[in-house]
Amino acid sequence: MAIEEGAILKGVISGLTGFGAFVDLGEGKRGMVHISEVANTYVQNIQDFVVEGQEVTVQVLTVSNNGKISLSIKRLQPELPPDTPPPRPKPPQLVWQGPRRKEIAPGDVDAMLSRFRQVSEEKCGELRRSTEAKRGGRGGRRGK
């Protein structure tokens, strides 16, 4: 049996990969359906659409000189209406809630002062490191 471009054949899925599915066409012939040719919608995981051993009808896209057969399942499926975009998962909506702060009971002056001192020391340390880095290290002098 000669396989030509445009021919419609029946086959059995013989293997799945992350990039497509291999189809046994009979008589020792084997072709591959690329993941982009499986369905009219976006295909993240090919196993959601086909499984090994499933019988499929495919259309031959190309037959290369070295015998590789490129197939499509999508071309035999009805087209989606043009105004219907393919379904894609929507990213979750993130809402900024500001930095998390430890709650201090009103009137607890010692805790407030302790927290202020801690934040102040951290900021002074950052400023000191930044200034030293610009001067070329610890105790560096200009114009020497």
Short mmCIF file of C-alpha atoms in Angstrom, two decimals:
data_model
loop_
_atom_site.label_atom_id
_atom_site.label_comp_id
_atom_site.label_asym_id
_atom_site.label_seq_id
_atom_site.Cartn_x
_atom_site.Cartn_y
_atom_site.Cartn_z
CA MET A 1 0.00 0.00 0.00
CA ALA A 2 1.46 3.34 -1.07
CA ILE A 3 0.91 6.18 1.36
CA GLU A 4 0.37 9.55 -0.33
CA GLU A 5 -0.09 13.08 0.97
CA GLY A 6 -3.73 13.86 1.69
CA ALA A 7 -4.74 10.21 2.14
CA ILE A 8 -7.11 9.38 5.00
CA LEU A 9 -6.13 6.23 6.92
CA LYS A 10 -7.08 4.32 10.05
CA GLY A 11 -4.43 3.42 12.58
CA VAL A 12 -3.77 2.55 16.20
CA ILE A 13 -1.86 4.75 18.67
CA SER A 14 1.31 2.78 19.43
CA GLY A 15 3.19 5.28 21.58
CA LEU A 16 2.91 8.66 23.27
CA THR A 17 5.61 11.26 23.88
CA GLY A 18 5.61 14.83 25.13
CA PHE A 19 5.66 16.12 21.56
CA GLY A 20 3.19 13.79 19.85
CA ALA A 21 1.80 10.32 19.24
CA PHE A 22 3.05 7.48 17.06
CA VAL A 23 0.44 5.70 14.96
CA ASP A 24 0.78 2.17 13.59
CA LEU A 25 -0.72 2.26 10.09
CA GLY A 26 -0.35 -1.47 9.37
CA GLU A 27 1.99 -3.32 7.00
CA GLY A 28 4.99 -2.18 9.06
CA LYS A 29 4.27 1.51 8.42
CA ARG A 30 4.36 3.98 11.26
CA GLY A 31 3.71 7.73 11.35
CA MET A 32 3.69 10.51 13.90
CA VAL A 33 1.00 13.02 14.87
CA HIS A 34 2.65 16.16 16.29
CA ILE A 35 0.98 17.55 19.43
CA SER A 36 -0.15 20.61 17.44
CA GLU A 37 -2.07 18.32 15.05
CA VAL A 38 -4.05 16.40 17.71
CA ALA A 39 -7.00 18.75 18.37
CA ASN A 40 -8.48 22.11 17.40
CA THR A 41 -7.84 23.40 20.91
CA TYR A 42 -4.64 23.99 22.88
CA VAL A 43 -3.12 20.66 23.95
CA GLN A 44 -1.05 20.84 27.13
CA ASN A 45 -0.96 17.09 27.78
CA ILE A 46 -1.50 14.74 24.85
CA GLN A 47 -2.80 12.02 27.19
CA ASP A 48 -5.94 14.13 27.71
CA PHE A 49 -6.86 13.49 24.05
CA VAL A 50 -5.51 10.06 23.02
CA VAL A 51 -4.35 6.86 24.72
CA GLU A 52 -2.20 3.94 23.59
CA GLY A 53 -4.22 1.30 21.74
CA GLN A 54 -6.89 3.78 20.64
CA GLU A 55 -8.00 3.49 17.02
CA VAL A 56 -7.81 6.83 15.19
CA THR A 57 -8.51 8.19 11.73
CA VAL A 58 -5.64 10.32 10.42
CA GLN A 59 -4.77 12.36 7.36
CA VAL A 60 -1.29 12.11 5.82
CA LEU A 61 0.37 15.53 5.79
CA THR A 62 3.78 14.69 4.35
CA VAL A 63 5.91 11.70 3.46
CA SER A 64 9.62 12.54 3.53
CA ASN A 65 12.30 10.94 1.34
CA ASN A 66 13.66 8.97 4.30
CA GLY A 67 10.22 7.43 4.99
CA LYS A 68 8.99 9.61 7.87
CA ILE A 69 5.22 10.03 7.74
CA SER A 70 3.66 13.14 9.26
CA LEU A 71 -0.01 12.75 10.26
CA SER A 72 -2.89 14.89 11.55
CA ILE A 73 -6.01 14.07 13.56
CA LYS A 74 -7.06 17.72 13.80
CA ARG A 75 -7.59 18.20 10.07
CA LEU A 76 -10.40 15.63 10.09
CA GLN A 77 -12.28 17.29 12.96
CA PRO A 78 -14.92 19.99 12.37
CA GLU A 79 -13.58 23.53 12.55
CA LEU A 80 -14.36 25.71 15.56
CA PRO A 81 -16.42 28.82 14.78
CA PRO A 82 -14.03 31.71 14.02
CA ASP A 83 -15.38 33.87 16.83
CA THR A 84 -14.66 31.18 19.44
CA PRO A 85 -11.12 31.47 20.82
CA PRO A 86 -9.51 28.23 21.97
CA PRO A 87 -9.95 27.66 25.72
CA ARG A 88 -6.90 28.58 27.74
CA PRO A 89 -6.53 28.46 31.49
CA LYS A 90 -6.72 31.90 33.09
CA PRO A 91 -3.96 32.88 35.52
CA PRO A 92 -5.13 33.46 39.08
CA GLN A 93 -5.83 37.08 40.00
CA LEU A 94 -3.30 38.29 42.56
CA VAL A 95 -4.15 41.13 44.92
CA TRP A 96 -1.43 43.06 46.71
CA GLN A 97 -2.08 43.07 50.44
CA GLY A 98 0.99 45.00 51.56
CA PRO A 99 3.74 43.76 53.84
CA ARG A 100 2.84 41.51 56.75
CA ARG A 101 3.46 43.11 60.10
CA LYS A 102 3.35 41.69 63.57
CA GLU A 103 0.39 43.15 65.40
CA ILE A 104 1.21 45.06 68.58
CA ALA A 105 -1.44 45.73 71.17
CA PRO A 106 -2.21 49.45 71.59
CA GLY A 107 -0.54 50.90 74.65
CA ASP A 108 2.35 48.40 74.60
CA VAL A 109 5.05 51.06 74.34
CA ASP A 110 7.95 48.72 75.12
CA ALA A 111 7.03 46.41 72.22
CA MET A 112 6.62 49.39 69.88
CA LEU A 113 10.04 50.80 70.83
CA SER A 114 11.65 47.38 70.47
CA ARG A 115 10.17 46.95 66.98
CA PHE A 116 11.22 50.51 65.98
CA ARG A 117 14.79 49.86 67.20
CA GLN A 118 15.00 46.59 65.25
CA VAL A 119 13.75 48.16 61.98
CA SER A 120 16.00 51.19 62.46
CA GLU A 121 19.11 49.01 62.96
CA GLU A 122 18.28 46.96 59.87
CA LYS A 123 17.90 50.08 57.71
CA CYS A 124 21.09 51.67 59.08
CA GLY A 125 22.98 48.43 58.34
CA GLU A 126 21.68 48.40 54.75
CA LEU A 127 22.68 52.04 54.29
CA ARG A 128 26.14 51.39 55.73
CA ARG A 129 26.72 48.38 53.42
CA SER A 130 25.55 50.35 50.41
CA THR A 131 27.82 53.29 51.20
CA GLU A 132 30.85 51.04 51.80
CA ALA A 133 30.28 49.24 48.51
CA LYS A 134 30.33 52.57 46.64
CA ARG A 135 33.56 53.60 48.34
CA GLY A 136 35.32 50.39 47.41
CA GLY A 137 35.05 48.45 50.58
CA ARG A 138 35.51 49.00 54.26
CA GLY A 139 37.33 52.22 55.14
CA GLY A 140 38.26 53.00 51.58
CA ARG A 141 39.41 56.56 50.81
CA ARG A 142 39.30 58.54 47.63
CA GLY A 143 42.18 60.35 46.03
CA LYS A 144 45.01 58.54 47.76
#
